[in-house]
Amino acid sequence: DPRRCAGDCHFDADAARKAILFFHRRLTHVKGSLGGKAFVLSRVEQQIVGNIFGWKRPDGTRRFREVLIYVPRKWGKTLIASGIALCAFFEDDEEGAEVYVAAAARDQASLLWGAAKSQILNGEELSARCKIYQHSIVRFGPDGLQDGSFFRAISSVATTAHGFNPHVVVVDE
């Protein structure tokens, strides 16, 4: 119960709604019979996304800095994880945002990357707001110029690298 131990934090229903609507209006499923159809979150998924993006500290930053979503196989973890990363990338208005999707193995990290890339390519609006390169996605600001923000996939091999200044990191398995 996030309200029980909220302390000074508050729930911003508008921020939660904005994140949920980002999924419904801008993201799609990328595989199977739902491929290409809108990514309408289930009630449980709405609670997860709403709590991540809706709870705020007194200074306006997100209350939850680390989130563990523990669900069974075939639940759609990779797709919701890439959606959370894309929501932070496109909706947080963080200039110079570094968003990373990561996994222990490069193959798993590439699944997250591929899901995010497909979700972008399936929608005209997101495609118009960024450019996809082989290993990264760069975002355009309101002026149509690159704003220094990027989205990349990394694996555990990158743990020895220095210089990361992440806005959001989403790790799958």
mmCIF file with all atom_site columns, C-alpha atoms in Angstrom:
data_model
loop_
_atom_site.group_PDB
_atom_site.id
_atom_site.type_symbol
_atom_site.label_atom_id
_atom_site.label_alt_id
_atom_site.label_comp_id
_atom_site.label_asym_id
_atom_site.label_entity_id
_atom_site.label_seq_id
_atom_site.pdbx_PDB_ins_code
_atom_site.Cartn_x
_atom_site.Cartn_y
_atom_site.Cartn_z
_atom_site.occupancy
_atom_site.B_iso_or_equiv
_atom_site.pdbx_formal_charge
_atom_site.auth_seq_id
_atom_site.auth_comp_id
_atom_site.auth_asym_id
_atom_site.auth_atom_id
_atom_site.pdbx_PDB_model_num
ATOM 1   C CA . ASP A 1 1   ? 0.000  0.000   0.000   1.00 0.00 ? 1   ASP A CA 1
ATOM 2   C CA . PRO A 1 2   ? 1.934  3.062   -1.215  1.00 0.00 ? 2   PRO A CA 1
ATOM 3   C CA . ARG A 1 3   ? -0.330 5.448   0.749   1.00 0.00 ? 3   ARG A CA 1
ATOM 4   C CA . ARG A 1 4   ? 0.451  3.864   4.102   1.00 0.00 ? 4   ARG A CA 1
ATOM 5   C CA . CYS A 1 5   ? 4.090  4.959   4.147   1.00 0.00 ? 5   CYS A CA 1
ATOM 6   C CA . ALA A 1 6   ? 3.879  8.002   1.846   1.00 0.00 ? 6   ALA A CA 1
ATOM 7   C CA . GLY A 1 7   ? 5.274  10.487  4.331   1.00 0.00 ? 7   GLY A CA 1
ATOM 8   C CA . ASP A 1 8   ? 5.657  13.867  2.571   1.00 0.00 ? 8   ASP A CA 1
ATOM 9   C CA . CYS A 1 9   ? 5.032  12.310  -0.837  1.00 0.00 ? 9   CYS A CA 1
ATOM 10  C CA . HIS A 1 10  ? 1.820  12.816  -2.765  1.00 0.00 ? 10  HIS A CA 1
ATOM 11  C CA . PHE A 1 11  ? 0.071  11.073  -5.625  1.00 0.00 ? 11  PHE A CA 1
ATOM 12  C CA . ASP A 1 12  ? -0.171 13.170  -8.793  1.00 0.00 ? 12  ASP A CA 1
ATOM 13  C CA . ALA A 1 13  ? -3.152 11.649  -10.603 1.00 0.00 ? 13  ALA A CA 1
ATOM 14  C CA . ASP A 1 14  ? -2.488 13.762  -13.708 1.00 0.00 ? 14  ASP A CA 1
ATOM 15  C CA . ALA A 1 15  ? 1.086  12.442  -14.005 1.00 0.00 ? 15  ALA A CA 1
ATOM 16  C CA . ALA A 1 16  ? -0.133 8.860   -13.552 1.00 0.00 ? 16  ALA A CA 1
ATOM 17  C CA . ARG A 1 17  ? -2.886 9.361   -16.139 1.00 0.00 ? 17  ARG A CA 1
ATOM 18  C CA . LYS A 1 18  ? -0.422 10.925  -18.593 1.00 0.00 ? 18  LYS A CA 1
ATOM 19  C CA . ALA A 1 19  ? 1.869  7.873   -18.358 1.00 0.00 ? 19  ALA A CA 1
ATOM 20  C CA . ILE A 1 20  ? -1.008 5.412   -18.748 1.00 0.00 ? 20  ILE A CA 1
ATOM 21  C CA . LEU A 1 21  ? -2.364 7.315   -21.747 1.00 0.00 ? 21  LEU A CA 1
ATOM 22  C CA . PHE A 1 22  ? 1.122  7.309   -23.291 1.00 0.00 ? 22  PHE A CA 1
ATOM 23  C CA . PHE A 1 23  ? 0.876  3.519   -23.409 1.00 0.00 ? 23  PHE A CA 1
ATOM 24  C CA . HIS A 1 24  ? -2.697 3.508   -24.716 1.00 0.00 ? 24  HIS A CA 1
ATOM 25  C CA . ARG A 1 25  ? -2.259 6.223   -27.350 1.00 0.00 ? 25  ARG A CA 1
ATOM 26  C CA . ARG A 1 26  ? 1.337  5.944   -28.501 1.00 0.00 ? 26  ARG A CA 1
ATOM 27  C CA . LEU A 1 27  ? 2.535  2.389   -27.957 1.00 0.00 ? 27  LEU A CA 1
ATOM 28  C CA . THR A 1 28  ? 1.561  -0.830  -29.654 1.00 0.00 ? 28  THR A CA 1
ATOM 29  C CA . HIS A 1 29  ? 2.052  -4.518  -29.162 1.00 0.00 ? 29  HIS A CA 1
ATOM 30  C CA . VAL A 1 30  ? 4.828  -5.736  -31.401 1.00 0.00 ? 30  VAL A CA 1
ATOM 31  C CA . LYS A 1 31  ? 4.266  -9.496  -31.706 1.00 0.00 ? 31  LYS A CA 1
ATOM 32  C CA . GLY A 1 32  ? 1.595  -12.137 -32.045 1.00 0.00 ? 32  GLY A CA 1
ATOM 33  C CA . SER A 1 33  ? -2.094 -11.651 -32.677 1.00 0.00 ? 33  SER A CA 1
ATOM 34  C CA . LEU A 1 34  ? -2.015 -8.213  -30.989 1.00 0.00 ? 34  LEU A CA 1
ATOM 35  C CA . GLY A 1 35  ? 0.961  -7.007  -33.065 1.00 0.00 ? 35  GLY A CA 1
ATOM 36  C CA . GLY A 1 36  ? 0.378  -3.434  -34.246 1.00 0.00 ? 36  GLY A CA 1
ATOM 37  C CA . LYS A 1 37  ? -2.633 -2.925  -31.980 1.00 0.00 ? 37  LYS A CA 1
ATOM 38  C CA . ALA A 1 38  ? -2.737 -0.330  -29.201 1.00 0.00 ? 38  ALA A CA 1
ATOM 39  C CA . PHE A 1 39  ? -1.011 -1.304  -25.965 1.00 0.00 ? 39  PHE A CA 1
ATOM 40  C CA . VAL A 1 40  ? -3.980 -1.010  -23.615 1.00 0.00 ? 40  VAL A CA 1
ATOM 41  C CA . LEU A 1 41  ? -2.754 -1.719  -20.108 1.00 0.00 ? 41  LEU A CA 1
ATOM 42  C CA . SER A 1 42  ? -4.625 -4.162  -17.874 1.00 0.00 ? 42  SER A CA 1
ATOM 43  C CA . ARG A 1 43  ? -5.765 -2.903  -14.482 1.00 0.00 ? 43  ARG A CA 1
ATOM 44  C CA . VAL A 1 44  ? -2.662 -4.378  -12.796 1.00 0.00 ? 44  VAL A CA 1
ATOM 45  C CA . GLU A 1 45  ? -0.369 -2.834  -15.427 1.00 0.00 ? 45  GLU A CA 1
ATOM 46  C CA . GLN A 1 46  ? -2.111 0.530   -14.954 1.00 0.00 ? 46  GLN A CA 1
ATOM 47  C CA . GLN A 1 47  ? -1.433 0.311   -11.216 1.00 0.00 ? 47  GLN A CA 1
ATOM 48  C CA . ILE A 1 48  ? 2.242  -0.415  -11.859 1.00 0.00 ? 48  ILE A CA 1
ATOM 49  C CA . VAL A 1 49  ? 2.711  2.413   -14.372 1.00 0.00 ? 49  VAL A CA 1
ATOM 50  C CA . GLY A 1 50  ? 0.531  4.809   -12.379 1.00 0.00 ? 50  GLY A CA 1
ATOM 51  C CA . ASN A 1 51  ? 2.488  4.216   -9.177  1.00 0.00 ? 51  ASN A CA 1
ATOM 52  C CA . ILE A 1 52  ? 5.865  4.609   -10.911 1.00 0.00 ? 52  ILE A CA 1
ATOM 53  C CA . PHE A 1 53  ? 5.007  7.884   -12.627 1.00 0.00 ? 53  PHE A CA 1
ATOM 54  C CA . GLY A 1 54  ? 2.330  9.270   -10.286 1.00 0.00 ? 54  GLY A CA 1
ATOM 55  C CA . TRP A 1 55  ? 3.982  9.282   -6.873  1.00 0.00 ? 55  TRP A CA 1
ATOM 56  C CA . LYS A 1 56  ? 6.034  12.445  -6.273  1.00 0.00 ? 56  LYS A CA 1
ATOM 57  C CA . ARG A 1 57  ? 8.363  13.717  -3.590  1.00 0.00 ? 57  ARG A CA 1
ATOM 58  C CA . PRO A 1 58  ? 7.863  17.251  -2.256  1.00 0.00 ? 58  PRO A CA 1
ATOM 59  C CA . ASP A 1 59  ? 10.431 18.543  -4.787  1.00 0.00 ? 59  ASP A CA 1
ATOM 60  C CA . GLY A 1 60  ? 8.422  17.056  -7.698  1.00 0.00 ? 60  GLY A CA 1
ATOM 61  C CA . THR A 1 61  ? 10.785 14.198  -8.482  1.00 0.00 ? 61  THR A CA 1
ATOM 62  C CA . ARG A 1 62  ? 9.563  10.611  -8.606  1.00 0.00 ? 62  ARG A CA 1
ATOM 63  C CA . ARG A 1 63  ? 9.085  8.990   -5.226  1.00 0.00 ? 63  ARG A CA 1
ATOM 64  C CA . PHE A 1 64  ? 10.059 5.529   -6.381  1.00 0.00 ? 64  PHE A CA 1
ATOM 65  C CA . ARG A 1 65  ? 13.664 5.455   -7.563  1.00 0.00 ? 65  ARG A CA 1
ATOM 66  C CA . GLU A 1 66  ? 13.873 1.677   -7.788  1.00 0.00 ? 66  GLU A CA 1
ATOM 67  C CA . VAL A 1 67  ? 11.031 -0.597  -8.833  1.00 0.00 ? 67  VAL A CA 1
ATOM 68  C CA . LEU A 1 68  ? 11.022 -4.381  -8.948  1.00 0.00 ? 68  LEU A CA 1
ATOM 69  C CA . ILE A 1 69  ? 8.293  -5.954  -11.037 1.00 0.00 ? 69  ILE A CA 1
ATOM 70  C CA . TYR A 1 70  ? 8.259  -9.666  -10.333 1.00 0.00 ? 70  TYR A CA 1
ATOM 71  C CA . VAL A 1 71  ? 5.803  -11.525 -12.559 1.00 0.00 ? 71  VAL A CA 1
ATOM 72  C CA . PRO A 1 72  ? 5.660  -14.997 -14.156 1.00 0.00 ? 72  PRO A CA 1
ATOM 73  C CA . ARG A 1 73  ? 6.901  -16.031 -17.577 1.00 0.00 ? 73  ARG A CA 1
ATOM 74  C CA . LYS A 1 74  ? 4.890  -14.911 -20.617 1.00 0.00 ? 74  LYS A CA 1
ATOM 75  C CA . TRP A 1 75  ? 3.377  -11.981 -18.695 1.00 0.00 ? 75  TRP A CA 1
ATOM 76  C CA . GLY A 1 76  ? 4.842  -9.424  -21.098 1.00 0.00 ? 76  GLY A CA 1
ATOM 77  C CA . LYS A 1 77  ? 7.669  -8.070  -18.942 1.00 0.00 ? 77  LYS A CA 1
ATOM 78  C CA . THR A 1 78  ? 9.848  -7.058  -21.882 1.00 0.00 ? 78  THR A CA 1
ATOM 79  C CA . LEU A 1 79  ? 7.110  -5.048  -23.576 1.00 0.00 ? 79  LEU A CA 1
ATOM 80  C CA . ILE A 1 80  ? 6.012  -3.201  -20.443 1.00 0.00 ? 80  ILE A CA 1
ATOM 81  C CA . ALA A 1 81  ? 9.668  -2.600  -19.493 1.00 0.00 ? 81  ALA A CA 1
ATOM 82  C CA . SER A 1 82  ? 10.420 -1.049  -22.880 1.00 0.00 ? 82  SER A CA 1
ATOM 83  C CA . GLY A 1 83  ? 7.218  1.002   -22.595 1.00 0.00 ? 83  GLY A CA 1
ATOM 84  C CA . ILE A 1 84  ? 8.270  2.374   -19.200 1.00 0.00 ? 84  ILE A CA 1
ATOM 85  C CA . ALA A 1 85  ? 11.659 3.347   -20.627 1.00 0.00 ? 85  ALA A CA 1
ATOM 86  C CA . LEU A 1 86  ? 10.027 5.002   -23.662 1.00 0.00 ? 86  LEU A CA 1
ATOM 87  C CA . CYS A 1 87  ? 7.563  6.872   -21.457 1.00 0.00 ? 87  CYS A CA 1
ATOM 88  C CA . ALA A 1 88  ? 10.445 8.318   -19.432 1.00 0.00 ? 88  ALA A CA 1
ATOM 89  C CA . PHE A 1 89  ? 12.376 9.097   -22.632 1.00 0.00 ? 89  PHE A CA 1
ATOM 90  C CA . PHE A 1 90  ? 9.563  10.920  -24.414 1.00 0.00 ? 90  PHE A CA 1
ATOM 91  C CA . GLU A 1 91  ? 7.374  12.285  -21.613 1.00 0.00 ? 91  GLU A CA 1
ATOM 92  C CA . ASP A 1 92  ? 9.729  13.434  -18.843 1.00 0.00 ? 92  ASP A CA 1
ATOM 93  C CA . ASP A 1 93  ? 10.951 16.524  -20.742 1.00 0.00 ? 93  ASP A CA 1
ATOM 94  C CA . GLU A 1 94  ? 14.443 15.899  -19.390 1.00 0.00 ? 94  GLU A CA 1
ATOM 95  C CA . GLU A 1 95  ? 16.901 17.605  -21.738 1.00 0.00 ? 95  GLU A CA 1
ATOM 96  C CA . GLY A 1 96  ? 19.971 15.454  -22.264 1.00 0.00 ? 96  GLY A CA 1
ATOM 97  C CA . ALA A 1 97  ? 18.228 12.393  -20.799 1.00 0.00 ? 97  ALA A CA 1
ATOM 98  C CA . GLU A 1 98  ? 20.197 9.176   -20.940 1.00 0.00 ? 98  GLU A CA 1
ATOM 99  C CA . VAL A 1 99  ? 17.800 6.228   -20.952 1.00 0.00 ? 99  VAL A CA 1
ATOM 100 C CA . TYR A 1 100 ? 19.229 2.729   -20.896 1.00 0.00 ? 100 TYR A CA 1
ATOM 101 C CA . VAL A 1 101 ? 17.624 -0.667  -21.276 1.00 0.00 ? 101 VAL A CA 1
ATOM 102 C CA . ALA A 1 102 ? 19.837 -3.375  -19.877 1.00 0.00 ? 102 ALA A CA 1
ATOM 103 C CA . ALA A 1 103 ? 20.042 -7.096  -19.270 1.00 0.00 ? 103 ALA A CA 1
ATOM 104 C CA . ALA A 1 104 ? 22.619 -9.590  -18.071 1.00 0.00 ? 104 ALA A CA 1
ATOM 105 C CA . ALA A 1 105 ? 23.052 -10.924 -21.598 1.00 0.00 ? 105 ALA A CA 1
ATOM 106 C CA . ARG A 1 106 ? 23.352 -8.887  -24.780 1.00 0.00 ? 106 ARG A CA 1
ATOM 107 C CA . ASP A 1 107 ? 20.629 -11.010 -26.420 1.00 0.00 ? 107 ASP A CA 1
ATOM 108 C CA . GLN A 1 108 ? 18.138 -10.139 -23.692 1.00 0.00 ? 108 GLN A CA 1
ATOM 109 C CA . ALA A 1 109 ? 19.084 -6.451  -23.860 1.00 0.00 ? 109 ALA A CA 1
ATOM 110 C CA . SER A 1 110 ? 18.540 -6.569  -27.613 1.00 0.00 ? 110 SER A CA 1
ATOM 111 C CA . LEU A 1 111 ? 14.999 -7.892  -27.007 1.00 0.00 ? 111 LEU A CA 1
ATOM 112 C CA . LEU A 1 112 ? 14.209 -4.764  -24.976 1.00 0.00 ? 112 LEU A CA 1
ATOM 113 C CA . TRP A 1 113 ? 15.868 -2.583  -27.619 1.00 0.00 ? 113 TRP A CA 1
ATOM 114 C CA . GLY A 1 114 ? 13.950 -4.334  -30.407 1.00 0.00 ? 114 GLY A CA 1
ATOM 115 C CA . ALA A 1 115 ? 10.622 -3.943  -28.606 1.00 0.00 ? 115 ALA A CA 1
ATOM 116 C CA . ALA A 1 116 ? 11.248 -0.216  -28.057 1.00 0.00 ? 116 ALA A CA 1
ATOM 117 C CA . LYS A 1 117 ? 12.350 0.277   -31.657 1.00 0.00 ? 117 LYS A CA 1
ATOM 118 C CA . SER A 1 118 ? 9.267  -1.538  -32.980 1.00 0.00 ? 118 SER A CA 1
ATOM 119 C CA . GLN A 1 119 ? 6.960  0.468   -30.710 1.00 0.00 ? 119 GLN A CA 1
ATOM 120 C CA . ILE A 1 120 ? 8.466  3.686   -32.093 1.00 0.00 ? 120 ILE A CA 1
ATOM 121 C CA . LEU A 1 121 ? 8.282  2.543   -35.712 1.00 0.00 ? 121 LEU A CA 1
ATOM 122 C CA . ASN A 1 122 ? 4.625  1.502   -35.270 1.00 0.00 ? 122 ASN A CA 1
ATOM 123 C CA . GLY A 1 123 ? 3.585  5.077   -34.491 1.00 0.00 ? 123 GLY A CA 1
ATOM 124 C CA . GLU A 1 124 ? 3.958  8.207   -36.579 1.00 0.00 ? 124 GLU A CA 1
ATOM 125 C CA . GLU A 1 125 ? 4.129  10.576  -33.615 1.00 0.00 ? 125 GLU A CA 1
ATOM 126 C CA . LEU A 1 126 ? 7.017  8.866   -31.830 1.00 0.00 ? 126 LEU A CA 1
ATOM 127 C CA . SER A 1 127 ? 8.850  8.272   -35.115 1.00 0.00 ? 127 SER A CA 1
ATOM 128 C CA . ALA A 1 128 ? 8.667  11.993  -35.847 1.00 0.00 ? 128 ALA A CA 1
ATOM 129 C CA . ARG A 1 129 ? 10.144 12.866  -32.439 1.00 0.00 ? 129 ARG A CA 1
ATOM 130 C CA . CYS A 1 130 ? 13.357 10.854  -32.795 1.00 0.00 ? 130 CYS A CA 1
ATOM 131 C CA . LYS A 1 131 ? 15.870 9.245   -35.105 1.00 0.00 ? 131 LYS A CA 1
ATOM 132 C CA . ILE A 1 132 ? 16.782 5.581   -34.778 1.00 0.00 ? 132 ILE A CA 1
ATOM 133 C CA . TYR A 1 133 ? 20.393 4.601   -35.372 1.00 0.00 ? 133 TYR A CA 1
ATOM 134 C CA . GLN A 1 134 ? 21.932 1.146   -35.223 1.00 0.00 ? 134 GLN A CA 1
ATOM 135 C CA . HIS A 1 135 ? 22.707 1.294   -31.498 1.00 0.00 ? 135 HIS A CA 1
ATOM 136 C CA . SER A 1 136 ? 20.836 4.291   -30.164 1.00 0.00 ? 136 SER A CA 1
ATOM 137 C CA . ILE A 1 137 ? 17.788 6.473   -30.527 1.00 0.00 ? 137 ILE A CA 1
ATOM 138 C CA . VAL A 1 138 ? 18.161 10.237  -30.306 1.00 0.00 ? 138 VAL A CA 1
ATOM 139 C CA . ARG A 1 139 ? 15.280 12.522  -29.428 1.00 0.00 ? 139 ARG A CA 1
ATOM 140 C CA . PHE A 1 140 ? 14.346 15.826  -31.007 1.00 0.00 ? 140 PHE A CA 1
ATOM 141 C CA . GLY A 1 141 ? 13.298 18.738  -28.832 1.00 0.00 ? 141 GLY A CA 1
ATOM 142 C CA . PRO A 1 142 ? 10.306 21.004  -29.511 1.00 0.00 ? 142 PRO A CA 1
ATOM 143 C CA . ASP A 1 143 ? 12.483 23.028  -31.901 1.00 0.00 ? 143 ASP A CA 1
ATOM 144 C CA . GLY A 1 144 ? 13.064 19.943  -34.081 1.00 0.00 ? 144 GLY A CA 1
ATOM 145 C CA . LEU A 1 145 ? 16.742 19.706  -33.154 1.00 0.00 ? 145 LEU A CA 1
ATOM 146 C CA . GLN A 1 146 ? 18.427 16.898  -31.256 1.00 0.00 ? 146 GLN A CA 1
ATOM 147 C CA . ASP A 1 147 ? 18.326 17.811  -27.573 1.00 0.00 ? 147 ASP A CA 1
ATOM 148 C CA . GLY A 1 148 ? 21.172 15.570  -26.397 1.00 0.00 ? 148 GLY A CA 1
ATOM 149 C CA . SER A 1 149 ? 18.837 12.818  -25.180 1.00 0.00 ? 149 SER A CA 1
ATOM 150 C CA . PHE A 1 150 ? 19.456 9.232   -26.178 1.00 0.00 ? 150 PHE A CA 1
ATOM 151 C CA . PHE A 1 151 ? 18.110 5.724   -25.590 1.00 0.00 ? 151 PHE A CA 1
ATOM 152 C CA . ARG A 1 152 ? 20.521 2.778   -25.679 1.00 0.00 ? 152 ARG A CA 1
ATOM 153 C CA . ALA A 1 153 ? 20.679 -0.913  -24.891 1.00 0.00 ? 153 ALA A CA 1
ATOM 154 C CA . ILE A 1 154 ? 23.542 -2.132  -22.740 1.00 0.00 ? 154 ILE A CA 1
ATOM 155 C CA . SER A 1 155 ? 24.502 -5.479  -21.241 1.00 0.00 ? 155 SER A CA 1
ATOM 156 C CA . SER A 1 156 ? 26.226 -6.404  -18.008 1.00 0.00 ? 156 SER A CA 1
ATOM 157 C CA . VAL A 1 157 ? 29.510 -6.152  -19.889 1.00 0.00 ? 157 VAL A CA 1
ATOM 158 C CA . ALA A 1 158 ? 29.005 -2.381  -19.659 1.00 0.00 ? 158 ALA A CA 1
ATOM 159 C CA . THR A 1 159 ? 29.285 -2.425  -15.850 1.00 0.00 ? 159 THR A CA 1
ATOM 160 C CA . THR A 1 160 ? 32.976 -1.601  -16.123 1.00 0.00 ? 160 THR A CA 1
ATOM 161 C CA . ALA A 1 161 ? 32.260 1.470   -18.239 1.00 0.00 ? 161 ALA A CA 1
ATOM 162 C CA . HIS A 1 162 ? 32.379 4.918   -16.680 1.00 0.00 ? 162 HIS A CA 1
ATOM 163 C CA . GLY A 1 163 ? 30.668 8.172   -17.497 1.00 0.00 ? 163 GLY A CA 1
ATOM 164 C CA . PHE A 1 164 ? 27.039 7.084   -17.407 1.00 0.00 ? 164 PHE A CA 1
ATOM 165 C CA . ASN A 1 165 ? 24.617 9.733   -16.175 1.00 0.00 ? 165 ASN A CA 1
ATOM 166 C CA . PRO A 1 166 ? 21.323 7.856   -16.447 1.00 0.00 ? 166 PRO A CA 1
ATOM 167 C CA . HIS A 1 167 ? 17.936 9.469   -16.260 1.00 0.00 ? 167 HIS A CA 1
ATOM 168 C CA . VAL A 1 168 ? 16.289 6.030   -16.265 1.00 0.00 ? 168 VAL A CA 1
ATOM 169 C CA . VAL A 1 169 ? 17.652 2.486   -16.452 1.00 0.00 ? 169 VAL A CA 1
ATOM 170 C CA . VAL A 1 170 ? 15.302 -0.434  -17.083 1.00 0.00 ? 170 VAL A CA 1
ATOM 171 C CA . VAL A 1 171 ? 16.747 -3.894  -16.498 1.00 0.00 ? 171 VAL A CA 1
ATOM 172 C CA . ASP A 1 172 ? 15.067 -7.030  -17.795 1.00 0.00 ? 172 ASP A CA 1
ATOM 173 C CA . GLU A 1 173 ? 15.884 -10.327 -16.065 1.00 0.00 ? 173 GLU A CA 1
#
